[in-house]
Short mmCIF file of C-alpha atoms and ligand atoms in Angstrom, two decimals:
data_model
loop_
_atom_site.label_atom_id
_atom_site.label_comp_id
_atom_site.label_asym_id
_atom_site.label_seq_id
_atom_site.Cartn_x
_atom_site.Cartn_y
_atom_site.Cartn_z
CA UNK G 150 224.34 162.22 161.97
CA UNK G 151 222.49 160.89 165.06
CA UNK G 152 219.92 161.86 167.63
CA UNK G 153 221.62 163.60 170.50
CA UNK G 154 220.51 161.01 173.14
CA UNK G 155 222.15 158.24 174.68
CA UNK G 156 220.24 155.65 173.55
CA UNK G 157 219.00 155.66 169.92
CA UNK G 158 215.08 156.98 169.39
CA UNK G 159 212.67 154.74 168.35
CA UNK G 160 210.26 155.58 166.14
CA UNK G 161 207.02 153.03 165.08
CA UNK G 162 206.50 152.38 161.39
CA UNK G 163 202.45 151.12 161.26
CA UNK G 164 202.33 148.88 158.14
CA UNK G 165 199.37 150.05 156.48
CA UNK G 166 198.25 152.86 154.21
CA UNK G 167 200.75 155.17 153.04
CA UNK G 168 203.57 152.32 154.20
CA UNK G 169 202.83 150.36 151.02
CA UNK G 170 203.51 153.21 148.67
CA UNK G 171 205.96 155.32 150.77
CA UNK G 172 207.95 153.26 153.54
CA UNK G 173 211.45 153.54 151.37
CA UNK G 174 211.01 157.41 152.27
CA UNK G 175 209.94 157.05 155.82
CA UNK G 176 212.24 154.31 157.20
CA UNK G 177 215.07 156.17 155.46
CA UNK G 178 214.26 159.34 156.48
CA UNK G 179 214.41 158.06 160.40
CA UNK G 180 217.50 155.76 159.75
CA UNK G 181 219.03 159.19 158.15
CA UNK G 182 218.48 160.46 161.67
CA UNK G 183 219.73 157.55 164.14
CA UNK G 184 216.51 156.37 165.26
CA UNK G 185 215.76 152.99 164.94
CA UNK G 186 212.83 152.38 162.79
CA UNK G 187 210.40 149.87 164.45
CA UNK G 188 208.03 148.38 161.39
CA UNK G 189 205.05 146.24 162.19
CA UNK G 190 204.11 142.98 161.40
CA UNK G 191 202.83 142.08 158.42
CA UNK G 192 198.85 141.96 158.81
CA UNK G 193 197.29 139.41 160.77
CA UNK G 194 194.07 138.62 162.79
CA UNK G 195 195.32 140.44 165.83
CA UNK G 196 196.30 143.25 164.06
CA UNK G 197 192.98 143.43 162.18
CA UNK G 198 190.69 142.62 165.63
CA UNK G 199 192.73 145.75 167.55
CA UNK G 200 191.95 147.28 164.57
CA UNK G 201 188.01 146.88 164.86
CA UNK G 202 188.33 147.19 168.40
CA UNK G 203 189.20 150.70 168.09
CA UNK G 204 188.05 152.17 165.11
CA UNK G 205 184.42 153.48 164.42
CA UNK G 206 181.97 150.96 162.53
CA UNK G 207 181.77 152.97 159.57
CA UNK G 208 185.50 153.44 158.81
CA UNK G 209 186.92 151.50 155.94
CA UNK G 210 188.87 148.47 156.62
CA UNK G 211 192.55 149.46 155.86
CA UNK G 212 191.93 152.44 158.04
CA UNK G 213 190.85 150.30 160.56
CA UNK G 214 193.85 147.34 159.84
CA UNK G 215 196.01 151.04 160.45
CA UNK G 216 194.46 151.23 164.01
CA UNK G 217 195.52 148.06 164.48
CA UNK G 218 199.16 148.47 163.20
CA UNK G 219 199.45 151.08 165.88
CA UNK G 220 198.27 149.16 168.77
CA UNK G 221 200.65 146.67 168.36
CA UNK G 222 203.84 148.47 168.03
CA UNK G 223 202.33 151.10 170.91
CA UNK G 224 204.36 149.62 173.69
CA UNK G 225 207.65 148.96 171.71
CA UNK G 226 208.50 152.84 170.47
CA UNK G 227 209.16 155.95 171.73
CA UNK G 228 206.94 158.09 169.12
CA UNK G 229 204.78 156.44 166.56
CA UNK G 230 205.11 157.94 162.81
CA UNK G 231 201.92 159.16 161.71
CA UNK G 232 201.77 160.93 158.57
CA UNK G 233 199.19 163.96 157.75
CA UNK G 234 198.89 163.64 153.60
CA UNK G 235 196.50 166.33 152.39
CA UNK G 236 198.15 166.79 148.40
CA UNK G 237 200.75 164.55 147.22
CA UNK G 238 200.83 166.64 143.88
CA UNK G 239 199.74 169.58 142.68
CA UNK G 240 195.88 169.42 141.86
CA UNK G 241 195.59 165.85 143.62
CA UNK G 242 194.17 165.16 147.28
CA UNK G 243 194.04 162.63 148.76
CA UNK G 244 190.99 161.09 150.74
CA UNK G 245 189.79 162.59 154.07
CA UNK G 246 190.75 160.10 156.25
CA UNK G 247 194.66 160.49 155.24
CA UNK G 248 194.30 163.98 156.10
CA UNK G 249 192.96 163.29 159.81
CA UNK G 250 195.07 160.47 160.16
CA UNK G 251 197.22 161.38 163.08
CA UNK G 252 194.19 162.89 164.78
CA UNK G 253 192.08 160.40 164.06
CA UNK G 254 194.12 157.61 165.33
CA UNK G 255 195.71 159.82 168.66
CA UNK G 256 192.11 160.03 169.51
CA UNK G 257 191.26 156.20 168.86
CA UNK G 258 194.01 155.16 171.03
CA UNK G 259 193.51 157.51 173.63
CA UNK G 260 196.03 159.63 173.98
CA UNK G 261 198.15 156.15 174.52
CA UNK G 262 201.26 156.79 171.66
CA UNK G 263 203.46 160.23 170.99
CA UNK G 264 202.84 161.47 167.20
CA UNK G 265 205.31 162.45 165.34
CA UNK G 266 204.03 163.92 161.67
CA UNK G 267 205.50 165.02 158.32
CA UNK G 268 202.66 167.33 156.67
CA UNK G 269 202.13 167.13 153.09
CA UNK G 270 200.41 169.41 151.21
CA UNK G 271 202.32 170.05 147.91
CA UNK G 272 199.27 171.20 146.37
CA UNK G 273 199.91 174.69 147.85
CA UNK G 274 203.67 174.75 148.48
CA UNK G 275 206.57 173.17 150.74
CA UNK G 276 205.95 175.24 153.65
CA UNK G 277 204.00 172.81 155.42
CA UNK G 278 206.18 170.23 155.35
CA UNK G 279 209.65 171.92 156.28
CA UNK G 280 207.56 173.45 159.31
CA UNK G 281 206.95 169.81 159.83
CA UNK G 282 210.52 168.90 160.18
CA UNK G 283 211.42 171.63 161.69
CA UNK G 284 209.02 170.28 164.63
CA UNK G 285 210.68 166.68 164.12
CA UNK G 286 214.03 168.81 164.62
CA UNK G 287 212.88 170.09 168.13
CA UNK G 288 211.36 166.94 169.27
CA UNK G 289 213.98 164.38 168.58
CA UNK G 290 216.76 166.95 169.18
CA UNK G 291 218.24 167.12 165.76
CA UNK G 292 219.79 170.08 163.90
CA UNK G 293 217.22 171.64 161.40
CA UNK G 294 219.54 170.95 158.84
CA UNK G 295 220.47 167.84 159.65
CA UNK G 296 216.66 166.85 159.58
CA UNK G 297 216.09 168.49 156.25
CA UNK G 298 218.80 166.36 154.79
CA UNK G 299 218.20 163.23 156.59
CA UNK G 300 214.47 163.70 154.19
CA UNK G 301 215.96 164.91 150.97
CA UNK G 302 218.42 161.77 151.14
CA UNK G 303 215.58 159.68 151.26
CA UNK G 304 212.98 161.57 148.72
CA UNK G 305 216.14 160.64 146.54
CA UNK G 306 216.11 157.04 147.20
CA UNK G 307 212.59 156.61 146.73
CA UNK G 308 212.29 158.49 143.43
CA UNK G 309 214.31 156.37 142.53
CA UNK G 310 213.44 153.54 143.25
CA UNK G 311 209.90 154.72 142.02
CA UNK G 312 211.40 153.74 138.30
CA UNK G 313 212.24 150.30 139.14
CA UNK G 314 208.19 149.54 139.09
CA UNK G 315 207.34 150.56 135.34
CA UNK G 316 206.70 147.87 132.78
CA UNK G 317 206.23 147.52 129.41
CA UNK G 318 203.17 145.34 128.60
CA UNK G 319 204.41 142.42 126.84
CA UNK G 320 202.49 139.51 126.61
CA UNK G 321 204.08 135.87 126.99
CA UNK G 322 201.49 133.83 125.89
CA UNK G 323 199.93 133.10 129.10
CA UNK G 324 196.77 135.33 130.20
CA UNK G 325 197.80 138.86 131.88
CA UNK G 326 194.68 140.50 134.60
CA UNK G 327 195.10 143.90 135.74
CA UNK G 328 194.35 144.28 139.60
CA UNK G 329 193.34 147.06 140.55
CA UNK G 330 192.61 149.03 143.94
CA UNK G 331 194.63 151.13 146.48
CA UNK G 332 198.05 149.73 147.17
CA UNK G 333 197.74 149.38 151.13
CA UNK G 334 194.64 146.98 149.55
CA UNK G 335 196.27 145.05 146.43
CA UNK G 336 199.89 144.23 148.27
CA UNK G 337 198.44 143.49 151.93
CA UNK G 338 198.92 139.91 151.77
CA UNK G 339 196.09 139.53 154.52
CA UNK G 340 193.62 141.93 152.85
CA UNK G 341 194.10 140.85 149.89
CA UNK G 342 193.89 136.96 150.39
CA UNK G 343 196.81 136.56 148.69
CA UNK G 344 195.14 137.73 145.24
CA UNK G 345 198.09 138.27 143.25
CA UNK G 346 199.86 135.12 144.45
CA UNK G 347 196.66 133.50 144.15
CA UNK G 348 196.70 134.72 140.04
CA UNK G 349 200.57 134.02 139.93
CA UNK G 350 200.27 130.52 140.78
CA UNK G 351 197.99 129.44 138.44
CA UNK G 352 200.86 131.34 135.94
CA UNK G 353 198.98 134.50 135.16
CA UNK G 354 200.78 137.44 134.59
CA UNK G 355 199.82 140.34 136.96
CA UNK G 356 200.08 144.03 136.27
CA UNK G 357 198.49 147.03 138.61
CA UNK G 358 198.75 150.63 138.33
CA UNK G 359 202.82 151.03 139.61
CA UNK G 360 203.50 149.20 136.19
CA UNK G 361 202.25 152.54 134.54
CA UNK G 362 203.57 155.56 133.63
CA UNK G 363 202.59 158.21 135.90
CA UNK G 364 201.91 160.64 132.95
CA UNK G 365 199.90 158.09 131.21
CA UNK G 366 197.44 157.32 134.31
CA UNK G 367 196.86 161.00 134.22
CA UNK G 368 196.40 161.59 130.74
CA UNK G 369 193.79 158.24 130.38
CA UNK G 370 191.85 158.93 133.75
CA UNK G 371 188.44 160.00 131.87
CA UNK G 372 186.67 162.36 132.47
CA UNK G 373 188.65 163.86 134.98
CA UNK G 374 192.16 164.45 132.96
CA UNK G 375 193.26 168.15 134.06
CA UNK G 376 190.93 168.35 136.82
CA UNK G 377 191.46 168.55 140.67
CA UNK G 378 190.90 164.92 141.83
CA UNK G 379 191.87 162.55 144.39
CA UNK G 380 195.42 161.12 143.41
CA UNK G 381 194.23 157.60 144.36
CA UNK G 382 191.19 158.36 141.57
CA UNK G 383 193.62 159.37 139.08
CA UNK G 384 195.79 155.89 139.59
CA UNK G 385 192.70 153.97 139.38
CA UNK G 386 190.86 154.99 136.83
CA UNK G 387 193.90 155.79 134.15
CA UNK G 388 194.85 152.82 134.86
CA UNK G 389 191.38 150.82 134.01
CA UNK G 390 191.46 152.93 130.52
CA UNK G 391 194.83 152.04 129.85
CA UNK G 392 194.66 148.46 130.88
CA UNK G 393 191.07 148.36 128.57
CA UNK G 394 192.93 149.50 125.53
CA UNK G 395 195.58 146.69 125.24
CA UNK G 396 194.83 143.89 124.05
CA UNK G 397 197.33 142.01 125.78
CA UNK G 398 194.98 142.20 128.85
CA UNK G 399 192.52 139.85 129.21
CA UNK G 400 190.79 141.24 132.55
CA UNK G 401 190.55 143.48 135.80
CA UNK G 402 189.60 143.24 138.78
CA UNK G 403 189.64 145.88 141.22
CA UNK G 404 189.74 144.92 145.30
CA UNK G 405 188.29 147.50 147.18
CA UNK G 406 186.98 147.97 150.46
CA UNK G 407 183.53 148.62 151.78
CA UNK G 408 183.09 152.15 153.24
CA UNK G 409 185.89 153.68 150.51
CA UNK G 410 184.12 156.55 149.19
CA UNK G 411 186.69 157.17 146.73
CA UNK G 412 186.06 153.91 145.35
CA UNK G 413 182.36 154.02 145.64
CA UNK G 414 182.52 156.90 142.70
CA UNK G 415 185.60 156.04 140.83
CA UNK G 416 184.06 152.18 140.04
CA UNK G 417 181.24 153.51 139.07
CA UNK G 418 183.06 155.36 136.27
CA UNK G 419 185.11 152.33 135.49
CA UNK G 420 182.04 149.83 135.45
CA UNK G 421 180.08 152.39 132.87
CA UNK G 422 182.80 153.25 130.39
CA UNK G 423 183.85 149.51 130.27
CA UNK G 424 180.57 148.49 129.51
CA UNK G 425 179.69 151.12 126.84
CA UNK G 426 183.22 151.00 125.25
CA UNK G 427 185.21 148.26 125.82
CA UNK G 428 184.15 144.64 125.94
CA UNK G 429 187.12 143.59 128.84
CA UNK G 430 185.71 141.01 131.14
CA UNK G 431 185.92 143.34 134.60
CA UNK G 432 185.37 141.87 138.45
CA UNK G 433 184.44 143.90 141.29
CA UNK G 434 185.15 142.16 144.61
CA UNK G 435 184.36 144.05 147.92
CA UNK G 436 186.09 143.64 151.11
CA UNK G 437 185.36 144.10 154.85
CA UNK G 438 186.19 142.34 157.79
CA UNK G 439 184.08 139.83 157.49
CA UNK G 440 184.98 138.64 154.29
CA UNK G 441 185.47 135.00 153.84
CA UNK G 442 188.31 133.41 151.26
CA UNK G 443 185.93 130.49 150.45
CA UNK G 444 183.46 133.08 148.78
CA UNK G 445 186.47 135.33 147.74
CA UNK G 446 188.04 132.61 145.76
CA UNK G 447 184.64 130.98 144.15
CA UNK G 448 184.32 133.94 142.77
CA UNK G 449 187.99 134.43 141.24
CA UNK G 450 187.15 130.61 139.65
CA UNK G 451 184.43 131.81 138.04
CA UNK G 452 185.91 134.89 136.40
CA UNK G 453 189.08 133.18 135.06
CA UNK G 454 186.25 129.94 133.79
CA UNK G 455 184.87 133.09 131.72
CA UNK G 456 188.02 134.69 130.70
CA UNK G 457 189.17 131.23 129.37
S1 LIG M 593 190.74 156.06 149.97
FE1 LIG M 593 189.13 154.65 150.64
S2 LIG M 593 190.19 152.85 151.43
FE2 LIG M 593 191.66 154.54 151.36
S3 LIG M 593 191.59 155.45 153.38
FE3 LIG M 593 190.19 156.61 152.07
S4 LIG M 593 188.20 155.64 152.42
FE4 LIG M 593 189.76 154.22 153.17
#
């Protein structure tokens, strides 16, 4: 199958948000197609300064680093992939600013990239999302079918490769931290400061919420088990409980990033149930773009001193 131009489309992968979680769909669903799939550089001061440069003040960092992602590939593509997740499941939403996203950044840049979006909003039904492609089918001039299957061969890739991240929690002696916080957060290298490296090198065994059963996040996200609730709520906080209750685990510590107001209500729920109920050592640590890794790392020191 391939795009019914002369030269092969290309389409602009941003490395940020729902990359981290979703870019085995995305880049395969585009390959599928005969574009060429442009991905951007890992994160880096550039990125993040375009970033601030056009984003609002008051948006959260990775939604910012996004912006950033964008600018950089904007002169190397033909359309940049953009996204618009409302419901990834049914009864789970995701924040606000993934379901603006293409907006949102289209009016950032002004009006300097071509969108092209896959809608999800499996909360209600398909519909959304096959309209979607068949959009994608009329703009890149690709049979309807052909685009349907270029995205069902890759939903099958990435489910499956969706069950080589589940772990059992077996301890080997040396001390095991959960790390916690939204993935485009926790496995940015840049954002992150390296945490998990950082943990890794002093031989600590690392586990975050993709080493957990999907069920069991759902079933151990107190209080909001069998409610409608942000999906990135459920991950987090059934993953705190679960980590809490195993003794293997000697600590968490949950990255997040100032402005997040899913994580502004969600930690709070963590930090009060932890303290009531459990007695797991738990670190907070806040991120913006002004953080500094001299203060970021003093203050990883002094939680593994406690832990012992
Ligand atoms: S969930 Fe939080 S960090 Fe993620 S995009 Fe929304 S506000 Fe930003």
């Amino acid at each position: 199958m391939a795009v019914n131009n002369k030269k092969p489309v290309k389409i602009g992968l941003p490395k940020g948000l729902f990359y981290f979680q979703h870019h085995i769909l995305w880049e395969n669903f585009f390959k599928n197609m005969g574009c060429n799939v442009v991905v951007s550089e890992d994160t880096n001061k550039d990125i993040l300064d375009y970033g601030v440069k056009y984003c609002s003040n008051e948006t959260c960092l990775p939604v910012k680093v996004f912006h950033g992602h964008v600018y950089s590939l904007k002169d190397k593509v033909d359309y940049m992939f953009v996204p618009r997740y409302t419901s990834v499941d049914k009864n789970e939403y995701t924040c606000p600013k993934f379901c603006g996203l293409p907006d949102m950044t289209m009016l950032n840049l002004k009006k300097q990239i071509k969108i092209l979006e896959v809608r999800l909003h499996l909360d209600q039904s398909p519909d959304q999302t096959l309209n979607s492609l068949y959009e994608i089918s009329d703009i890149l001039n690709v049979k309807y079918n052909n685009v349907v299957d270029a995205f069902n061969k890759a939903l099958n890739l990435y489910n499956e490769d969706q069950k080589n991240g589940i772990t059992s929690l077996v301890a080997n002696g040396n001390r095991m931290i959960a790390v916690l916080g939204h993935p485009y957060v926790i496995y940015d290298d840049y954002l992150s400061m390296k945490l998990i490296n950082k943990l890794k090198s002093r031989n600590i065994n690392v586990l975050t919420p993709i080493n957990l059963e999907y069920e069991t996040k759902r079933k151990n996200a107190y209080p909001f088990q069998g409610k409608v609730f942000w999906d990135t709520g459920f991950d987090n906080l059934g993953s705190a409980f679960t980590f809490a209750e195993d003794e293997n685990v000697n600590g968490i510590i949950y990255l997040t990033s100032f402005a997040c107001g899913v994580d502004s209500l969600i930690i709070e729920f963590i930090e009060r149930r932890l303290k009531e109920s459990y007695s797991i050592p738990f670190l907070k640590l806040t991120l913006d773009e002004h953080s500094g890794e001299t203060g970021f790392d003093t203050r990883i020191e002094a939680f593994l001193d406690m832990i012992g």
